[in-house]
Coordinates of C-alpha atoms in Angstrom, one line a residue:
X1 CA 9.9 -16.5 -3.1
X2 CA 10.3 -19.8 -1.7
X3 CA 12.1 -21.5 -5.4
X4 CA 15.6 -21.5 -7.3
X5 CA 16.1 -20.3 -10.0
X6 CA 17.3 -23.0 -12.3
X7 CA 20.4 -23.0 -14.3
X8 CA 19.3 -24.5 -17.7
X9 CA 20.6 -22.9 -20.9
X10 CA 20.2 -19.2 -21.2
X11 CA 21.2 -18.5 -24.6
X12 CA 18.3 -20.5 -26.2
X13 CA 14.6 -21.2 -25.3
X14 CA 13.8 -24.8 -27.2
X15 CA 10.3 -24.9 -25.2
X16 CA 9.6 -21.3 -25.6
X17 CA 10.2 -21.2 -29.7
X18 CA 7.7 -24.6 -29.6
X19 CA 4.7 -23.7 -27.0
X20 CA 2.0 -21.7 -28.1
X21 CA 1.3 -18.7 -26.0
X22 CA -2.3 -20.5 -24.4
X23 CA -0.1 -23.4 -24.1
X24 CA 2.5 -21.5 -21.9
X25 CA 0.0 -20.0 -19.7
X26 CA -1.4 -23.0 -18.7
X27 CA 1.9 -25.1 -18.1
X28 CA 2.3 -21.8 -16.0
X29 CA -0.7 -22.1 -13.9
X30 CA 0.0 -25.8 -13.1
X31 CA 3.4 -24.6 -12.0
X32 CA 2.2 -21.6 -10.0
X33 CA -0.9 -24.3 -8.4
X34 CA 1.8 -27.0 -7.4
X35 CA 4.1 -23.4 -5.5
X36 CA 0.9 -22.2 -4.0
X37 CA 0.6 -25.8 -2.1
X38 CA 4.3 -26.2 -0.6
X39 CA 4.3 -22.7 0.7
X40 CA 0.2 -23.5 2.1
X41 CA 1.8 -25.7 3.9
X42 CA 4.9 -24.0 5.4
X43 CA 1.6 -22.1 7.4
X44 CA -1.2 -24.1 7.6
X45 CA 0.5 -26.2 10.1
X46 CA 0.6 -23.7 12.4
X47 CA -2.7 -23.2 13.5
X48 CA -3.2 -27.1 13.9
X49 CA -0.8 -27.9 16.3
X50 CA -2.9 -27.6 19.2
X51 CA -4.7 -30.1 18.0
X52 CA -2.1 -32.6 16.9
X53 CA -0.9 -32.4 20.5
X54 CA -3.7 -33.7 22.1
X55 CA -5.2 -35.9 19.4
X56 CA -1.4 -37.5 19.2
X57 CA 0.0 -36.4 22.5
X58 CA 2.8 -34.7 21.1
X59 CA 5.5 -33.1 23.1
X60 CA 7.3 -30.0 22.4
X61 CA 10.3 -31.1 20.4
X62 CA 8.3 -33.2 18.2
X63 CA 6.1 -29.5 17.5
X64 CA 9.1 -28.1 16.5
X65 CA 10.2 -30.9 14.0
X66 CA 6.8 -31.2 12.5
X67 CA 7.6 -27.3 11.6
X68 CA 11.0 -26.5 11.4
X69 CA 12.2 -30.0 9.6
X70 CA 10.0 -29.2 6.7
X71 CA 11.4 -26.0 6.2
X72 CA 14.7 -27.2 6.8
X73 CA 14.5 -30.0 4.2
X74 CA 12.5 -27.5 2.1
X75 CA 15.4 -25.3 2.1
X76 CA 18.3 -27.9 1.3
X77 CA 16.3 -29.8 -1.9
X78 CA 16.6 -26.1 -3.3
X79 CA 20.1 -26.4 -5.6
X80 CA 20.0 -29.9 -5.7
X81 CA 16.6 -30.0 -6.9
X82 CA 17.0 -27.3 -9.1
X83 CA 20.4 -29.1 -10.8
X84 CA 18.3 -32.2 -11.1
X85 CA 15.8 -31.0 -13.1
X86 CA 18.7 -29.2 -15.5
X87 CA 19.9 -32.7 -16.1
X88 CA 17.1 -34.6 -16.3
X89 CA 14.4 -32.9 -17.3
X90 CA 12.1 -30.5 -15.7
X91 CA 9.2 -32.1 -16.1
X92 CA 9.9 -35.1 -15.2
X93 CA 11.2 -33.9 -11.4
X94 CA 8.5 -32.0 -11.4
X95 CA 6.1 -34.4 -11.4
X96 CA 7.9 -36.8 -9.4
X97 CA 7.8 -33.9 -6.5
X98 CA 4.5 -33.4 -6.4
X99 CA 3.4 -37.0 -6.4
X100 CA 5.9 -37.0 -3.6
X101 CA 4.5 -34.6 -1.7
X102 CA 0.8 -35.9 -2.3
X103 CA 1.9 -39.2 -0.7
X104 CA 3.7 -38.0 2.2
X105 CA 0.2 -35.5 2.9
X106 CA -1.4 -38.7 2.6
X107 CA 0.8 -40.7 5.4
X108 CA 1.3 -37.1 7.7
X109 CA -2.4 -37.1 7.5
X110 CA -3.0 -40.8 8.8
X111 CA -0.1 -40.6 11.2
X112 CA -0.6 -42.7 14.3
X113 CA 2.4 -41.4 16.0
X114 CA 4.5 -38.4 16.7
X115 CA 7.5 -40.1 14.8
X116 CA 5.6 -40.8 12.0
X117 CA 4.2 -37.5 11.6
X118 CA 7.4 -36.0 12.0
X119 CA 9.3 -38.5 9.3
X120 CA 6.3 -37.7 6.6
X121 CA 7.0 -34.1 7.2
X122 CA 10.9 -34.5 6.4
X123 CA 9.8 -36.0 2.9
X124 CA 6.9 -34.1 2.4
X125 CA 9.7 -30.6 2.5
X126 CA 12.0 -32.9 0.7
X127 CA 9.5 -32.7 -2.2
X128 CA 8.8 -29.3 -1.6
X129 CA 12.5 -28.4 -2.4
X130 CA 12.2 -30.8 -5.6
X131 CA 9.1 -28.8 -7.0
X132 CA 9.8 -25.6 -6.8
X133 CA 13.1 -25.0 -9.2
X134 CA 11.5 -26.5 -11.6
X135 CA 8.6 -23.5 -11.9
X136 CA 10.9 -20.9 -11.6
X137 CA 13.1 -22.8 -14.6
X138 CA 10.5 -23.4 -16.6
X139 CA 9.4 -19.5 -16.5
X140 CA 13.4 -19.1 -17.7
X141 CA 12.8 -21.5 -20.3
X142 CA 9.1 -21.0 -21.9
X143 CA 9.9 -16.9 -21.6
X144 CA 11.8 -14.7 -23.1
X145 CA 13.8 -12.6 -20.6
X146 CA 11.5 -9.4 -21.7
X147 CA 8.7 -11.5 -20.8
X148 CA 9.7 -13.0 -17.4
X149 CA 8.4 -9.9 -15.3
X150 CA 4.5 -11.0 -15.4
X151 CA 5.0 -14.6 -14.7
X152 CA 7.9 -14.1 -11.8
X153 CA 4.7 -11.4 -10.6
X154 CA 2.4 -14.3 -10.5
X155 CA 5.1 -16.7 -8.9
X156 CA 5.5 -13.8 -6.0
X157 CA 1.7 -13.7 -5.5
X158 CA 1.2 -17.3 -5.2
X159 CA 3.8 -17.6 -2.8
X160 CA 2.2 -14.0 -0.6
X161 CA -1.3 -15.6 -0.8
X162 CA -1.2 -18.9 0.2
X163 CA 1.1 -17.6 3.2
X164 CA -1.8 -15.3 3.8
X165 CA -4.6 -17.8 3.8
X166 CA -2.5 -20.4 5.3
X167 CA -3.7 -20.3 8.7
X168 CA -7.4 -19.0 7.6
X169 CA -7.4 -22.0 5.8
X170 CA -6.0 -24.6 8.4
X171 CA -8.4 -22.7 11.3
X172 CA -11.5 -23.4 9.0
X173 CA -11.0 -27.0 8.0
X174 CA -10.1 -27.7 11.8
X175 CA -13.2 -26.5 12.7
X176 CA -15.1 -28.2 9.9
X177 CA -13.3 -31.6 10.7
X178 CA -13.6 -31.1 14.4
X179 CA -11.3 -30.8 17.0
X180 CA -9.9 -34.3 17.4
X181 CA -9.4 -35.4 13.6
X182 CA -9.8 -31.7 11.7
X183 CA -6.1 -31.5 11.6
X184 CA -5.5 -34.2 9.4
X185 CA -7.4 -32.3 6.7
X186 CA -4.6 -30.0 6.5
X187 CA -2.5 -32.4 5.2
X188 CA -5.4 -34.0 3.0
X189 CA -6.7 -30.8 1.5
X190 CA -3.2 -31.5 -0.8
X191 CA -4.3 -34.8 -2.3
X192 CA -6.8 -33.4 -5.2
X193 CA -4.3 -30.4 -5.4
X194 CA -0.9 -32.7 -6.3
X195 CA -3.4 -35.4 -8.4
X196 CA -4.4 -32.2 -10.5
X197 CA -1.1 -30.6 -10.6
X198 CA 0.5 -34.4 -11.7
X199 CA -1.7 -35.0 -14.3
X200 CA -1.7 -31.9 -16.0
X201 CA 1.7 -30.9 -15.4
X202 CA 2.2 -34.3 -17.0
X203 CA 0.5 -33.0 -20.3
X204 CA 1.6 -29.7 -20.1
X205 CA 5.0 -29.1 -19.4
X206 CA 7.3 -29.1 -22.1
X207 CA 9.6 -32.4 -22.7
X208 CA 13.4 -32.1 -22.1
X209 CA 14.5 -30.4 -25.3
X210 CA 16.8 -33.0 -27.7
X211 CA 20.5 -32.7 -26.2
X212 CA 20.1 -31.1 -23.1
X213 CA 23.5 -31.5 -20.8
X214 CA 23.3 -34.1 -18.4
X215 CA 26.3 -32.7 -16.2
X216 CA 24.9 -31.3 -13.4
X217 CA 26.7 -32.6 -10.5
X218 CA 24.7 -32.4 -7.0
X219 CA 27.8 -32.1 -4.8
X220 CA 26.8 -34.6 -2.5
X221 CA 29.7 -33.8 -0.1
X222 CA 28.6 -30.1 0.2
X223 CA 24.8 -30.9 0.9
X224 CA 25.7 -33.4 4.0
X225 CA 28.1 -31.5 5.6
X226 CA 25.3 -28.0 5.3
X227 CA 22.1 -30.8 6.4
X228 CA 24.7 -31.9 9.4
X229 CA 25.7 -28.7 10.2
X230 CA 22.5 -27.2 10.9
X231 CA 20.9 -30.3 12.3
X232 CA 23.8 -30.5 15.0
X233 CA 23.0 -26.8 15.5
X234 CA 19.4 -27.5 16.1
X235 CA 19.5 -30.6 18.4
X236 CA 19.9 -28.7 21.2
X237 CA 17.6 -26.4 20.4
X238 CA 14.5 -28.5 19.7
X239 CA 15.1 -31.5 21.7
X240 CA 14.7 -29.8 25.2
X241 CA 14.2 -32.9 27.1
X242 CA 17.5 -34.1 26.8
X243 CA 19.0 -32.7 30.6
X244 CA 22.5 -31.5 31.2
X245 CA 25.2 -29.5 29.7
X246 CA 26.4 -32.5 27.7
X247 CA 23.7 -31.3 25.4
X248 CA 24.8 -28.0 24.2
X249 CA 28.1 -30.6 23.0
X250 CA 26.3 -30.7 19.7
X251 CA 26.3 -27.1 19.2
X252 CA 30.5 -26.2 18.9
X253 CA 30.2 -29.3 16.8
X254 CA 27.9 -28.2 14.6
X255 CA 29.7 -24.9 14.1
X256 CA 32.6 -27.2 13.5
X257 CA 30.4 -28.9 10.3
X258 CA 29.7 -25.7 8.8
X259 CA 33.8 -24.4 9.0
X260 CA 34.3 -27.8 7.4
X261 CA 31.7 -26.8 4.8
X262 CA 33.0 -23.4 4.1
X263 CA 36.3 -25.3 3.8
X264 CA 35.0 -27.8 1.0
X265 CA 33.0 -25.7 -1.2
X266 CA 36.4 -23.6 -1.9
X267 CA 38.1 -26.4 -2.4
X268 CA 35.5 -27.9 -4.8
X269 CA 34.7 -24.9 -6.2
X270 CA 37.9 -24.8 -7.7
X271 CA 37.3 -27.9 -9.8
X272 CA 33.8 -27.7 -10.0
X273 CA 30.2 -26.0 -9.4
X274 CA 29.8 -26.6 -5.8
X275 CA 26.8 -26.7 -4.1
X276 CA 27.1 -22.6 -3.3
X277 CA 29.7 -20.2 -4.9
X278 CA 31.7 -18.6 -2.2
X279 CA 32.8 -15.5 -4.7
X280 CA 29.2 -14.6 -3.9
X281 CA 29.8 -13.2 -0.8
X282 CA 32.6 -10.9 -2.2
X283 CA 29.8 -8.8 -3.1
X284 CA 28.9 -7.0 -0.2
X285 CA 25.3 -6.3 -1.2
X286 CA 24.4 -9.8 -1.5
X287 CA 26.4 -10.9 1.7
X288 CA 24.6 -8.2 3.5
X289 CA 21.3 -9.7 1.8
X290 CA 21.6 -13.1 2.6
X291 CA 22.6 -12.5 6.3
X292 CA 19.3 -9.8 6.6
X293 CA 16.9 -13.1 5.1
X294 CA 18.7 -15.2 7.0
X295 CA 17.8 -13.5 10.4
X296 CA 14.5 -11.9 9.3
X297 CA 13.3 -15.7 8.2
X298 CA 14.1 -16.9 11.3
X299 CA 12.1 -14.3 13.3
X300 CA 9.1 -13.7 11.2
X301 CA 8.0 -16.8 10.1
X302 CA 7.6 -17.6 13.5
X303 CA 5.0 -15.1 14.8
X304 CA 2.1 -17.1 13.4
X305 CA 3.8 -20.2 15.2
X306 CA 3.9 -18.5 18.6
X307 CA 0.4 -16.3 18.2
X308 CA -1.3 -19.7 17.4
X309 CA 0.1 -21.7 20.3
X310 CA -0.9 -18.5 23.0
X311 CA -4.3 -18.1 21.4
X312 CA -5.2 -21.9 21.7
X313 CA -3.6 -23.3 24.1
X314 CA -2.7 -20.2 26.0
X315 CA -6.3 -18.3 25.9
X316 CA -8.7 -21.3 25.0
X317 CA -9.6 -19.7 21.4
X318 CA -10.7 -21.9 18.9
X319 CA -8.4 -22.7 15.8
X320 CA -10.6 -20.8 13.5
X321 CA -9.7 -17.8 16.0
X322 CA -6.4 -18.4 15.9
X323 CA -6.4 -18.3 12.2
X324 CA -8.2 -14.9 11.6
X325 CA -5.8 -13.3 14.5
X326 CA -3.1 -13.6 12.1
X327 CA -4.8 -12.3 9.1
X328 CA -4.1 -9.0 9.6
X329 CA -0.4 -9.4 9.2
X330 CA -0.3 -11.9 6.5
X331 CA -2.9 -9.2 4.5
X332 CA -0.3 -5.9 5.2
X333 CA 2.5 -8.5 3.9
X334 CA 0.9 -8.9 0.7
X335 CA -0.1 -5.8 0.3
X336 CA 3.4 -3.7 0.7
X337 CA 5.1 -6.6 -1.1
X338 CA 3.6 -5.2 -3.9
X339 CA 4.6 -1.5 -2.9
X340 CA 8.0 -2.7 -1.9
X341 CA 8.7 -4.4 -5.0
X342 CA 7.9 -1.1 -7.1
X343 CA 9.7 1.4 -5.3
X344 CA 12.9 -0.9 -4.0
X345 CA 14.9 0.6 -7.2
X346 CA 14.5 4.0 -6.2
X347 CA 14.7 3.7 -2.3
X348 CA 17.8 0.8 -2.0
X349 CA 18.6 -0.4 1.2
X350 CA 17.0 2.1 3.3
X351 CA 13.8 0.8 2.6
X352 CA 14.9 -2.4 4.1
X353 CA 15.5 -0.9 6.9
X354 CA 12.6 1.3 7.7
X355 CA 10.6 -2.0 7.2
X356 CA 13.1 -3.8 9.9
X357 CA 12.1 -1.3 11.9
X358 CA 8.3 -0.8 11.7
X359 CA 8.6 -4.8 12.6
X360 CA 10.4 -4.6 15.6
X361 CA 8.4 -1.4 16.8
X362 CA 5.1 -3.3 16.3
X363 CA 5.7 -6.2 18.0
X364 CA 6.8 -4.9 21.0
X365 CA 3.7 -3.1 20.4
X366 CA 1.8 -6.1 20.7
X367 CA 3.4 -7.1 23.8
X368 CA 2.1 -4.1 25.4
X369 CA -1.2 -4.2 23.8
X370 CA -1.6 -7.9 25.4
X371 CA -0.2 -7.0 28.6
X372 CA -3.4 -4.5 28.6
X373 CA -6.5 -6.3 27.2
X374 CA -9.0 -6.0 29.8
X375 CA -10.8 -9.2 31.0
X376 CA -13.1 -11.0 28.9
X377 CA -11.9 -9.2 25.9
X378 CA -11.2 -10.9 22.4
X379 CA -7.3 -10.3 22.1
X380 CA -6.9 -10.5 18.6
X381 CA -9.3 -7.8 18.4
X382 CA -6.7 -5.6 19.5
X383 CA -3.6 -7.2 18.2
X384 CA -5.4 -6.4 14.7
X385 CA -3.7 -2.9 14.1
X386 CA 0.3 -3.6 15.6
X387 CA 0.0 -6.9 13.6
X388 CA -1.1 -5.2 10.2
X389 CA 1.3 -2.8 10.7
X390 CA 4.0 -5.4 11.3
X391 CA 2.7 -7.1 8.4
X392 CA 3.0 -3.6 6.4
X393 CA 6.8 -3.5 7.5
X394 CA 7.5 -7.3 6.3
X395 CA 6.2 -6.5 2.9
X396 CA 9.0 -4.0 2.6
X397 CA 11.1 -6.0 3.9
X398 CA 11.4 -9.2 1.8
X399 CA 10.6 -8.8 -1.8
X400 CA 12.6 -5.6 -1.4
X401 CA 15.8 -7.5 0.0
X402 CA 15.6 -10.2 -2.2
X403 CA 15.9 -7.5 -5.8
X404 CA 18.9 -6.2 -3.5
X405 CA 20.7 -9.1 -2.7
X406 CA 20.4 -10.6 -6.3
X407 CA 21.1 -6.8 -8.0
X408 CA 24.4 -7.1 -8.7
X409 CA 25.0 -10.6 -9.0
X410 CA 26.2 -11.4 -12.3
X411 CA 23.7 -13.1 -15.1
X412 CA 26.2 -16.3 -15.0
X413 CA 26.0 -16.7 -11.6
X414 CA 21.8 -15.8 -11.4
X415 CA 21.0 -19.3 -10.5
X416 CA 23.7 -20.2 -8.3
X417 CA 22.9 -16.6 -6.2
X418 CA 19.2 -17.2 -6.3
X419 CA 19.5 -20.8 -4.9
X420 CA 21.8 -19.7 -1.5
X421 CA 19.5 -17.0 -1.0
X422 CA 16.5 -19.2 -0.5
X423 CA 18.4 -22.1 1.1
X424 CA 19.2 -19.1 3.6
X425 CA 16.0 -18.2 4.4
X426 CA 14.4 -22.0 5.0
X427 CA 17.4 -22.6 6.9
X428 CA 16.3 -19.2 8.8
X429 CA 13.0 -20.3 9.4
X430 CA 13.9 -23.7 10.7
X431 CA 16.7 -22.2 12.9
X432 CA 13.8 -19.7 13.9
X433 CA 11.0 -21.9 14.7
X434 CA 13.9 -23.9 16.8
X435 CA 15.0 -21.0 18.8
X436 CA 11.8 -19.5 19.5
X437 CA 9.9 -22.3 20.3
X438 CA 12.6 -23.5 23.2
X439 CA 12.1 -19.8 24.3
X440 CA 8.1 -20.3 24.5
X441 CA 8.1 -23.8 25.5
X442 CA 11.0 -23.4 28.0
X443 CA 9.1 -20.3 29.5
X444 CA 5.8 -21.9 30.1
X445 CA 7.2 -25.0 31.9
X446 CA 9.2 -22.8 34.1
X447 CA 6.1 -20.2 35.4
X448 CA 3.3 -22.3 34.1
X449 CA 2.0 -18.7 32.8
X450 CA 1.3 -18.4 28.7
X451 CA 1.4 -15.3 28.8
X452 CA 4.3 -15.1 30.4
X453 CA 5.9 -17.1 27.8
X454 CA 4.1 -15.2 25.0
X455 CA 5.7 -12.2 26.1
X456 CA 9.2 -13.7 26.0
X457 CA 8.9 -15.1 22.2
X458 CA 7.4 -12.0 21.0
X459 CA 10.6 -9.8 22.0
X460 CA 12.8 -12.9 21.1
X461 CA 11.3 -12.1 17.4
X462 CA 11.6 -8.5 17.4
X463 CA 15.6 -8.8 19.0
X464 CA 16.0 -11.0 15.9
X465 CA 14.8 -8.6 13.8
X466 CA 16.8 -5.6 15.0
X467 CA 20.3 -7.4 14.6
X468 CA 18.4 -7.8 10.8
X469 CA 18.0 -3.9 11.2
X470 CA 21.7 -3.6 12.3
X471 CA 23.2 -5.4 9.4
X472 CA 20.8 -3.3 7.0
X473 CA 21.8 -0.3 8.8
X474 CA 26.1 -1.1 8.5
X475 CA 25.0 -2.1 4.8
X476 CA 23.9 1.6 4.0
X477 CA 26.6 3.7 6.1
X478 CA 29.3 1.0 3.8
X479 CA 27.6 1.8 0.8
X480 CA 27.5 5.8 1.4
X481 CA 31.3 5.3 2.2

């Protein structure tokens, strides 16, 4: 679930002991609305890039910014966002994100220019990462802790669906709207959304209860040294026009920003709640967790990213194609997250595992399965049955990990565990969607061949995923020791 758990007061429930129970559920239902739309649109994008391309000639790096920088900002608004709203109110932030993000749809969808695409995207995760830890904190606060399994259900199927209809969704209203201008409907399909979610989360959610702390410190040190870190990282990544070695300069430097990171939380940690709790990561299951999401993130959530570019731009399919080729995985996903959540108790790790491994297996799968499509045949007509099976294997993969990692993580230290976690995977994805699309990109220019280049980010994905199957596999033979 893409959302922090918030770290208000856990010995009282002021909002609960007010709200009616009709009153709950529907403060509820604007939270889980205002979710569904920033994980929408971590997916939706996808299938219109093609399209953004040519109506705004855009080149490769800027493809990968418009994807992996709302991710990324997604992913660092987490804690901070989540603190925030402690000290000042969740409804309040909450609101503020989501008018926020309705704005910055607005501007990506009337964006001119590549630049200015790419800047509305940067807010437009920014207040993605302010919404969500208010939902999940306002499920901590409005329920009792005997009562949090339904609505943290309903928070985990809002988040599986609208990744599943994502790129449905963004094929259709491209082909309503039409090639050239379609894909700014993606972006404007969020404007009644955020004025509904606004309004009524306005009227809904509960107001700050009467002396709540205002001592939530954001750590400002810690959050620029982990956004520099990773940027310098990426840059040489993503920005594959820049020629020479001089530009791999960035990289040791970045690796450089992150020691100095690890370095400062310690030492702030010792005087005060840094940004993320090193002690964490004494606890081998949820070190072994966060490295699994961290990988896994960054290698599924960019198979709908690299399908979407062969099939249109590659193959010539339209974007509502595109968008039904991928259905078959996104609809195995949500179905064995369900499964995976149920059984994860009783398996442990090695379910994890065997789901690492069923992705891996199937996409190579789907390599070979492309490699033999006979001409004139619809691909994704026989991508359909690898890709639901990979889907299948994710389910069991990441609602699974998640109950793992955060097992044995003490109830003090809930929030702060929850909040790294999902930092961990956005900053996955982004890192992902960097990586792999250099390796698709970078392949195409070289042999001029989409398939070719297909190929190559489809086994890029499934090597990511088995160093996520190694550290799953170390995980078990530790734990059996």
């Amino acid at each position: 679930m893409d959302d922090h758990p918030s770290r208000g007061p856990r010995t009282s429930r002021p909002g609960g002991a007010r709200v009616g129970r009709q009153r709950r559920g529907a403060a509820l239902g604007v939270g889980l609305v205002a979710v569904f739309m920033t994980v929408l649109d971590v997916s939706i994008v996808n299938v219109a890039i093609p399209s953004m391309e040519r109506a705004l000639d855009v080149a490769p790096s800027d493809v990968q910014w418009v994807l992996a920088g709302y991710t990324l900002m997604f992913g660092l608004m987490l804690v901070p966002g989540g603190r925030f709203g402690d000290g000042h109110g969740r409804r309040t932030v909450f609101v503020v994100g989501v008018a926020l993000f309705t704005i910055t749809s607005v501007a990506a969808g009337l964006a001119p220019t590549a630049p200015w695409l790419i800047a509305s995207r940067l807010l437009q995760g920014a207040a993605a990462g302010l919404i969500n830890p208010q939902v999940t904190g306002l499920i901590q606060e409005l329920f009792q802790s005997v009562e949090r399994g339904r609505p943290f259900g309903l928070l985990g199927a809002a988040v599986a669906i609208s990744t599943a209809v994502g790129p449905l969704l963004g094929g259709l209203l491209i082909h309503i709207g039409g090639a050239e201008h379609g894909w700014r409907w993606v972006f404007f399909v969020n404007v009644p959304i955020g004025l509904f979610a606004a309004v009524l989360g306005w009227r809904l959610l509960p107001h700050r209860p009467q002396g709540a702390p205002d001592r939530y410190r954001i750590d400002p040190v810690g959050l620029l040294l982990l956004g520099a870190g990773v940027l310098l990282v990426l840059l040489p990544l993503v920005q594959q026009h820049w020629q020479g070695p001089a530009r791999w300069l960035t990289l040791p430097a970045g690796l450089l920003t992150l020691a100095a990171f690890a370095g400062w939380e310690r030492w702030y940690g010792r005087r005060r709640e840094p940004l993320f709790d090193p002690r964490l990561l004494g606890i081998r299951s949820y070190r072994f967790g966060v490295l699994i999401a961290l990988l896994y993130f960054g290698g599924f959530t960019s198979i709908f990213f690299v399908l979407t570019v062969y099939l249109q731009n590659g193959l010539g399919h339209s974007a509502l194609a595109a968008g039904l080729a991928s259905t078959p995985f996104t609809a195995g996903f949500a179905i064995a997250s369900v499964v995976g959540g149920r059984i994860v108790s009783r398996v442990g790790r090695p379910l994890v595992a065997l789901g690492l491994a069923t992705v891996a297996v199937s996409l190579v799968v789907v390599v070979l399965v492309v490699n033999r499509v006979p001409t004139g045949a619809t691909v994704s007509w026989w991508t359909a049955t690898p890709l639901l099976v990979a889907g299948l294997g994710s389910g069991l993969v990441v609602t699974p990990n998640q109950a793992l990692t955060l097992a044995q993580v003490p109830v003090s230290r809930a929030g702060s565990g929850a909040g790294m976690l999902q930092t961990g995977q956005r900053i996955g994805s982004a890192a992902g969607i960097a990586t792999v699309g250099s390796v698709i990109f970078a392949a195409q220019g070289a042999t001029g061949d989409w398939s070719v280049a297909f190929h190559h980010a489809m086994l890029l994905i499934s090597g990511i995923t088995i160093l996520a199957l190694l550290l799953a596999l170390t995980d078990i033979v530790s734990d059996r020791r």
